[in-house]
Tab-separated table of C-alpha atoms in Angstrom:
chain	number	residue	atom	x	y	z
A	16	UNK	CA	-10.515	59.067	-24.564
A	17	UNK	CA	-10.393	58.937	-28.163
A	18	UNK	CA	-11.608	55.808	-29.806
A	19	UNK	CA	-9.481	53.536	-31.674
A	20	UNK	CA	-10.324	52.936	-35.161
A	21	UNK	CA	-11.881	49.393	-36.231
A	22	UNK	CA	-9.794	46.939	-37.732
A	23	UNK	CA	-10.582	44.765	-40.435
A	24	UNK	CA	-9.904	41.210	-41.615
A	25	UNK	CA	-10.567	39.775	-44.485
A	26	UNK	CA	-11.603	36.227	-45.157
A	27	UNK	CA	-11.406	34.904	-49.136
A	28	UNK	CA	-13.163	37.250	-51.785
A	29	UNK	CA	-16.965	37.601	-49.539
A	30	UNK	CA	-15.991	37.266	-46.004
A	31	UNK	CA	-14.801	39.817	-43.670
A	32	UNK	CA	-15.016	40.706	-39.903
A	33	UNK	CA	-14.851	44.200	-38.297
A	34	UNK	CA	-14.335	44.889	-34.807
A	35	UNK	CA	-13.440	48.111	-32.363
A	36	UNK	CA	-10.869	48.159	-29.856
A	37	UNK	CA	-13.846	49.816	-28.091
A	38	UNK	CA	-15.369	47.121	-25.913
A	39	UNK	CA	-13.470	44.295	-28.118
A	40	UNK	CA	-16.891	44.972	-30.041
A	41	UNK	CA	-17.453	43.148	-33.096
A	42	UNK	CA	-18.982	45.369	-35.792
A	43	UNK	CA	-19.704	43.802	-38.525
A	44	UNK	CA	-19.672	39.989	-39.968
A	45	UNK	CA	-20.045	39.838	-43.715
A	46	UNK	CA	-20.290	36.272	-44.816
A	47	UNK	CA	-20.816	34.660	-48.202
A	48	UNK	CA	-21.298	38.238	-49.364
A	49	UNK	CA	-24.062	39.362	-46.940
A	50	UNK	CA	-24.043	40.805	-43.846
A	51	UNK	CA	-25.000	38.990	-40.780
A	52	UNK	CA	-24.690	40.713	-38.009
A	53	UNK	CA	-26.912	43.919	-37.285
A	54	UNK	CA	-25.650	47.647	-35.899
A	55	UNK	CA	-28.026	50.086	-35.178
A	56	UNK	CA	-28.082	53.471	-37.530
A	57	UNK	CA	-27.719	55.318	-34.506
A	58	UNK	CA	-25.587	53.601	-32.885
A	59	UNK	CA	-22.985	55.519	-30.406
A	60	UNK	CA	-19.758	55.621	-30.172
A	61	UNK	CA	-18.619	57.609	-27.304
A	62	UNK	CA	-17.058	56.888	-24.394
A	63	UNK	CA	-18.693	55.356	-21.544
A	64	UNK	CA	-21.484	54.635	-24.141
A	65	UNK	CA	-22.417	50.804	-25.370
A	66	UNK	CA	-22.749	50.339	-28.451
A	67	UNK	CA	-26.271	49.134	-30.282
A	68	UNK	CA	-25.851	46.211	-32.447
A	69	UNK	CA	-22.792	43.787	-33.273
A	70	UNK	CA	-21.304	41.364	-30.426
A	71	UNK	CA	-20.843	43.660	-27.458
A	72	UNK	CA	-18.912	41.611	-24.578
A	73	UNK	CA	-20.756	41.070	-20.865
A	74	UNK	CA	-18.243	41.089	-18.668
A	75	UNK	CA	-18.229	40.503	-15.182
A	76	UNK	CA	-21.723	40.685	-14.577
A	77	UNK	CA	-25.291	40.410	-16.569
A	78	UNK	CA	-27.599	43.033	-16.192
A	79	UNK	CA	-28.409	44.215	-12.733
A	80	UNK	CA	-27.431	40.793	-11.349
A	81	UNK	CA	-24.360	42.618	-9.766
A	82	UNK	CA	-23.007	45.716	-7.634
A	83	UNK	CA	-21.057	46.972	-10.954
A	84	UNK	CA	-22.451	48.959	-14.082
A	85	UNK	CA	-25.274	47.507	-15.467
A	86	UNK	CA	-24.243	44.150	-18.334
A	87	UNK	CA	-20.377	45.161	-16.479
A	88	UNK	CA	-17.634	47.159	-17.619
A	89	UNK	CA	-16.179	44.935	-20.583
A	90	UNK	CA	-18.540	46.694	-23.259
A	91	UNK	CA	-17.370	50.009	-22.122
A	92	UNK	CA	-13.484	49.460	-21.778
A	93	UNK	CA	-10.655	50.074	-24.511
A	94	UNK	CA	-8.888	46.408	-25.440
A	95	UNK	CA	-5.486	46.220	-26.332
A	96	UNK	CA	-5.442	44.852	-29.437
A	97	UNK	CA	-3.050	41.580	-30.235
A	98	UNK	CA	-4.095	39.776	-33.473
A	99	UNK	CA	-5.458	41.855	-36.532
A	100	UNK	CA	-4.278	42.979	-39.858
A	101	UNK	CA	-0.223	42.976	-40.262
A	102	UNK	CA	0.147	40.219	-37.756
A	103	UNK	CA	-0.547	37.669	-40.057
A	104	UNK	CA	-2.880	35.938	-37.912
A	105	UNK	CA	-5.857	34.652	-39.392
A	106	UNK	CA	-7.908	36.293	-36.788
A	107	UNK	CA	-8.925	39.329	-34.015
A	108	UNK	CA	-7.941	38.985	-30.689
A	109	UNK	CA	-8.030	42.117	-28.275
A	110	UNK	CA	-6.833	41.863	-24.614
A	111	UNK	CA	-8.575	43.740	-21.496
A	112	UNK	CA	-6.277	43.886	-17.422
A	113	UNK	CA	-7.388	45.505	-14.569
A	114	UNK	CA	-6.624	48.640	-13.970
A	115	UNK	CA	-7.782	51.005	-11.587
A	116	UNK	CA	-11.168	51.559	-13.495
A	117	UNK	CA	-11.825	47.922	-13.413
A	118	UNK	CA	-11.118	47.500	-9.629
A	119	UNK	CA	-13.643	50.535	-8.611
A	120	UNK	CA	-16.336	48.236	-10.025
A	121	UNK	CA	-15.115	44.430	-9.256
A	122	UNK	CA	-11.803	44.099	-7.072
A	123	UNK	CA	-9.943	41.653	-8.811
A	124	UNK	CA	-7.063	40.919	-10.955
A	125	UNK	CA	-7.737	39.185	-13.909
A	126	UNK	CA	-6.696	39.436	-17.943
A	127	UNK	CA	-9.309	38.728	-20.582
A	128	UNK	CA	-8.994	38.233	-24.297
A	129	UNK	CA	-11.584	38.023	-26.958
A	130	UNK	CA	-10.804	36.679	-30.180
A	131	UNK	CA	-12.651	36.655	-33.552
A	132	UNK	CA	-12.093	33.631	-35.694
A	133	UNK	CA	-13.448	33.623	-39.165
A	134	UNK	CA	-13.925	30.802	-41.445
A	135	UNK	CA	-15.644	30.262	-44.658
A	136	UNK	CA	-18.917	30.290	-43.919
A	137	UNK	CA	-18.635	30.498	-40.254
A	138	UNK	CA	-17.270	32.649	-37.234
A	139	UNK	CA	-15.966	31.952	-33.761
A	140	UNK	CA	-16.173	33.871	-30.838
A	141	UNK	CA	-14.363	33.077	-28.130
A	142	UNK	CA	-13.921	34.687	-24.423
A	143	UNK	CA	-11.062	33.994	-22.049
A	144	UNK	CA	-10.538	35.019	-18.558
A	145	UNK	CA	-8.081	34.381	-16.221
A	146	UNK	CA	-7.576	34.927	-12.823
A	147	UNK	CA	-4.428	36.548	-11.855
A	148	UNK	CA	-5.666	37.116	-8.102
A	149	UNK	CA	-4.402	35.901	-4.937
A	150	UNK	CA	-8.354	34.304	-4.088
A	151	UNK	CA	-11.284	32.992	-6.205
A	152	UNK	CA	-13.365	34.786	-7.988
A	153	UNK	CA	-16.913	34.799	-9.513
A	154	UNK	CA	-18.047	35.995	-12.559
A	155	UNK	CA	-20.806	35.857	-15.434
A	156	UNK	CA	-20.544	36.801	-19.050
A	157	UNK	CA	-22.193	36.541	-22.484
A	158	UNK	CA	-21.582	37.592	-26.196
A	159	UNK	CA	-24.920	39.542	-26.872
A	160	UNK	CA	-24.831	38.832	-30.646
A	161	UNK	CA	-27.101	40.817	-32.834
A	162	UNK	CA	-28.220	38.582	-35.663
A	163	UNK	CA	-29.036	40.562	-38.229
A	164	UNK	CA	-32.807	38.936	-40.310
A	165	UNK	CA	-35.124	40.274	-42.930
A	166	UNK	CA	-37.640	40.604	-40.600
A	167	UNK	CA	-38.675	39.251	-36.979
A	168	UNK	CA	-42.339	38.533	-38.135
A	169	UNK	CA	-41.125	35.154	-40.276
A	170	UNK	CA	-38.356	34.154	-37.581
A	171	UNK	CA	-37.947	31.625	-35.849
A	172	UNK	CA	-35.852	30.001	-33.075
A	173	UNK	CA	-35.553	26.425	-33.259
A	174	UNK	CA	-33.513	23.912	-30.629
A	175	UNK	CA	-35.313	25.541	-27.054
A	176	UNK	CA	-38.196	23.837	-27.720
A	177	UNK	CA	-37.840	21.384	-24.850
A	178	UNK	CA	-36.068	23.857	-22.272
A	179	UNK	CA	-38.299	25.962	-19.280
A	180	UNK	CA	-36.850	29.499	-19.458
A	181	UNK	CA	-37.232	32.618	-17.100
A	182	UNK	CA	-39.307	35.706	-18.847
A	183	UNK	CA	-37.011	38.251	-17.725
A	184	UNK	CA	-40.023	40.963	-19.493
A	185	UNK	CA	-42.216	39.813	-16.615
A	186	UNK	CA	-40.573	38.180	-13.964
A	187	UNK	CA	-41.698	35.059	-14.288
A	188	UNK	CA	-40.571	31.599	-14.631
A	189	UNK	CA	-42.103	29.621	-17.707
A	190	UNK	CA	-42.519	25.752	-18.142
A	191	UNK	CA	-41.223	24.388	-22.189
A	192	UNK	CA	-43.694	25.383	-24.410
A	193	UNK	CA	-42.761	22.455	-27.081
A	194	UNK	CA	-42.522	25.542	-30.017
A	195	UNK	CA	-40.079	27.462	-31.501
A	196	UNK	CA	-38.906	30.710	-30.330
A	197	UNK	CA	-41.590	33.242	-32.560
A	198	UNK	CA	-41.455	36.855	-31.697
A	199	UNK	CA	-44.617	39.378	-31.123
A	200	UNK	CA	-43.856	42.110	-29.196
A	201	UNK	CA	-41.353	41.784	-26.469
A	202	UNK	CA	-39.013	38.935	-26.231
A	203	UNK	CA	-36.865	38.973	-23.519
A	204	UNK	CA	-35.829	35.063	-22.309
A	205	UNK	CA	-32.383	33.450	-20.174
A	206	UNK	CA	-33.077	29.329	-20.833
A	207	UNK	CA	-30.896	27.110	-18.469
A	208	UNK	CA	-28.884	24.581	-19.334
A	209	UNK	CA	-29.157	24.842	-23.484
A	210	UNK	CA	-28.420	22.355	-25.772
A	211	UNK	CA	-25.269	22.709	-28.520
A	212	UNK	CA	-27.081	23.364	-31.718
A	213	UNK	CA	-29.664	26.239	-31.978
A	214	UNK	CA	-31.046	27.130	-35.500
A	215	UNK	CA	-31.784	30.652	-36.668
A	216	UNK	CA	-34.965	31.171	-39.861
A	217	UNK	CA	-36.218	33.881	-41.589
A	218	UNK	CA	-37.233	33.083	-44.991
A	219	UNK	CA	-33.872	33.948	-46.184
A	220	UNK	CA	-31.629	32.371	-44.658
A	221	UNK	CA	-30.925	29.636	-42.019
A	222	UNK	CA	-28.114	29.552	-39.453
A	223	UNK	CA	-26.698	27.476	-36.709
A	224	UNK	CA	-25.617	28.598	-33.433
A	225	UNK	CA	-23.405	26.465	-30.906
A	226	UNK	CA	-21.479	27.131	-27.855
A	227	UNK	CA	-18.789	25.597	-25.699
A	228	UNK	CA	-18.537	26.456	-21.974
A	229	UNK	CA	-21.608	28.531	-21.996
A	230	UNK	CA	-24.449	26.940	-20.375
A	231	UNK	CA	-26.950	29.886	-20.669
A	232	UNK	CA	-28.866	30.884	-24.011
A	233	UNK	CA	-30.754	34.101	-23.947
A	234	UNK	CA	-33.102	35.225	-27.419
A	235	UNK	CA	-34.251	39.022	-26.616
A	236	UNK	CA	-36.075	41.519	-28.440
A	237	UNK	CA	-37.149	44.335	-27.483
A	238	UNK	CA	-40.475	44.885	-29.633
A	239	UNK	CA	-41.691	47.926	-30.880
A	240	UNK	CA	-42.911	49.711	-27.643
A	241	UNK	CA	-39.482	49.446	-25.885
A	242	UNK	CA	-37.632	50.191	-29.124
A	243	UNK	CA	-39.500	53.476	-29.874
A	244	UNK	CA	-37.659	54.411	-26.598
A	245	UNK	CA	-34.351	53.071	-27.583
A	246	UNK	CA	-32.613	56.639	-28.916
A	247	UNK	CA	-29.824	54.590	-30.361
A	248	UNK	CA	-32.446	52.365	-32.044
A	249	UNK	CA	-34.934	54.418	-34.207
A	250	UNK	CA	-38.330	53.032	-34.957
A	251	UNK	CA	-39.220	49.899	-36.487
A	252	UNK	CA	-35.664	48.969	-36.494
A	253	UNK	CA	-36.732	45.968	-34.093
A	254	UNK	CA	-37.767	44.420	-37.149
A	255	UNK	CA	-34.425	43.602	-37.998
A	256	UNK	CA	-32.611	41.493	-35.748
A	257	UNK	CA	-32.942	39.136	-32.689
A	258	UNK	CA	-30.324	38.862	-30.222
A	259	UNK	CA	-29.400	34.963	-29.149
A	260	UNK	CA	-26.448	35.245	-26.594
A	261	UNK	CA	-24.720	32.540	-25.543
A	262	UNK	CA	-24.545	33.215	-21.630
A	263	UNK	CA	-23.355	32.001	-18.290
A	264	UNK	CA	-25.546	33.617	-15.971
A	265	UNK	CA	-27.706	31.507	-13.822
A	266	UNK	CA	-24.341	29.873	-12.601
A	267	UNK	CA	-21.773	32.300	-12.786
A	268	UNK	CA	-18.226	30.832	-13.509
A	269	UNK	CA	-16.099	30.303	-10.245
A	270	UNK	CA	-12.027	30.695	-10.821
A	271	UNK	CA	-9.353	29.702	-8.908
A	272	UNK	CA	-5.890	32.022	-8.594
A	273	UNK	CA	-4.033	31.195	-11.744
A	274	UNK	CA	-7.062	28.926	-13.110
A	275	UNK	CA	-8.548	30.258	-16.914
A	276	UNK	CA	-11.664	29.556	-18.395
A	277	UNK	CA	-12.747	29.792	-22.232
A	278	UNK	CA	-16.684	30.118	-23.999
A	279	UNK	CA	-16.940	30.127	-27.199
A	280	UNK	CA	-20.325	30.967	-29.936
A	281	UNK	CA	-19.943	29.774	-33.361
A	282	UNK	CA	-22.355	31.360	-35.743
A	283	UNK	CA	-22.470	29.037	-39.157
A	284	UNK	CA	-24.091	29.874	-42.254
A	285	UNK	CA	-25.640	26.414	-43.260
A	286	UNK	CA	-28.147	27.882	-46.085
A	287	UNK	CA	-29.080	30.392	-48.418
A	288	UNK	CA	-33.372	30.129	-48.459
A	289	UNK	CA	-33.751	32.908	-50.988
């Protein structure tokens, strides 16, 4: 399979998005004239291979939690894309059906889109599935957003403060801890039942994170030991991002035949610190 090249849209004289038919991945976010989302160096982009950094899509199932590959198939699959540059829609939408590939992993008949809406100092991501099946179906998903940040020591997490969460780096569930989300060494949390607005510090900036029909957050990490064996990583690169995913996970989404559901994450630059 040869990989479809990214498309581009831009958004006033300092905005732009960038995103890959490839997994309906979103590459890059440049806002207000910086970049905000991260993507490793070494990323790959291969087939079969999920790419490090940017939005990739989690789609049908989250991690191992599942019979299919590992985070699903979604990350992995070519998108038709619908809305882009020359359409003269103000936005990226890409479109994923069965197919036989699909139905090897999860036998069902659906249609998802994922669309990119930028703004002027904000971006939408929404996810839409539908279920085009005789029967109901189950599924979980997330939008593993790489938030790109001058450096993990000096950021902070704020909005989870009053939420229990399950350690997924040591199997273990953890009662609120009335402080905001810090991270030394391995970080690697799903938090139930999350409130709207989440807020994202790191000297330099400050940004707020909402959500609509997700009712999972997860903030991961890796830290430095797991990164250094992260070949698509390279070392010290944990440094530079934090991943806060907006999720449904712990109560995976139930459709009907001919029933749709949409989440969205909105991602909102609110201030420039520095």
């Amino acid at each position: 399979m040869t990989l479809a090249p990214p498309l581009q849209l831009n958004v006033g004289d300092a905005s732009r998005i960038e995103a890959s038919p490839f997994g309906a991945h979103a590459l890059s976010w440049r806002c207000q004239g910086r970049e905000r989302l991260y993507l490793s160096p070494r990323a790959s982009f291969g087939e079969g291979k999920a790419i490090r950094g940017g939005v990739p899509v989690i789609f049908p199932q989250f991690g191992e939690r599942g019979d299919g590959p590992r985070h699903g198939f979604a990350r992995t699959a070519a998108w038709e894309p619908l809305d882009g540059p020359g359409t003269g829609a103000a936005r990226l939408a890409f479109r994923l059906r069965d197919d036989e590939h699909t139905r090897r992993h999860w036998p069902h008949r659906f249609e998802a889109e994922l669309a990119l809406e930028p703004g002027e100092n904000r971006l939408r991501i929404a996810l839409s599935v539908r279920n085009l099946d005789e029967a109901p179906f189950e599924f979980s998903a997330a939008l593993h957003t790489y938030l790109r940040v001058a450096d993990i020591a000096g950021t902070l997490v704020q909005g989870l403060e009053d939420r229990p969460y399950f350690d997924s780096a040591r199997g273990e569930q953890v009662e609120p801890t009335d402080a905001p989300v810090r991270f030394e060494g391995e970080v690697d949390r799903i938090y139930p039942g999350t409130r709207r607005v989440l807020r994202v510090t790191d000297g330099e900036q400050m940004l707020r994170v909402e959500s609509e029909g997700f009712a999972d957050t997860v903030v991961w990490n890796p830290g430095a030991e797991l990164a250094a064996g992260l070949a698509d990583l390279g070392a010290g690169e944990h440094r530079h991002f934090i991943c806060v995913e907006a999720a449904r996970i712990l109560e995976p989404v139930r459709l009907e035949p001919g029933a749709g559901w949409t989440g969205a994450q909105h991602l909102i630059v609110e201030e420039t610190l520095r």
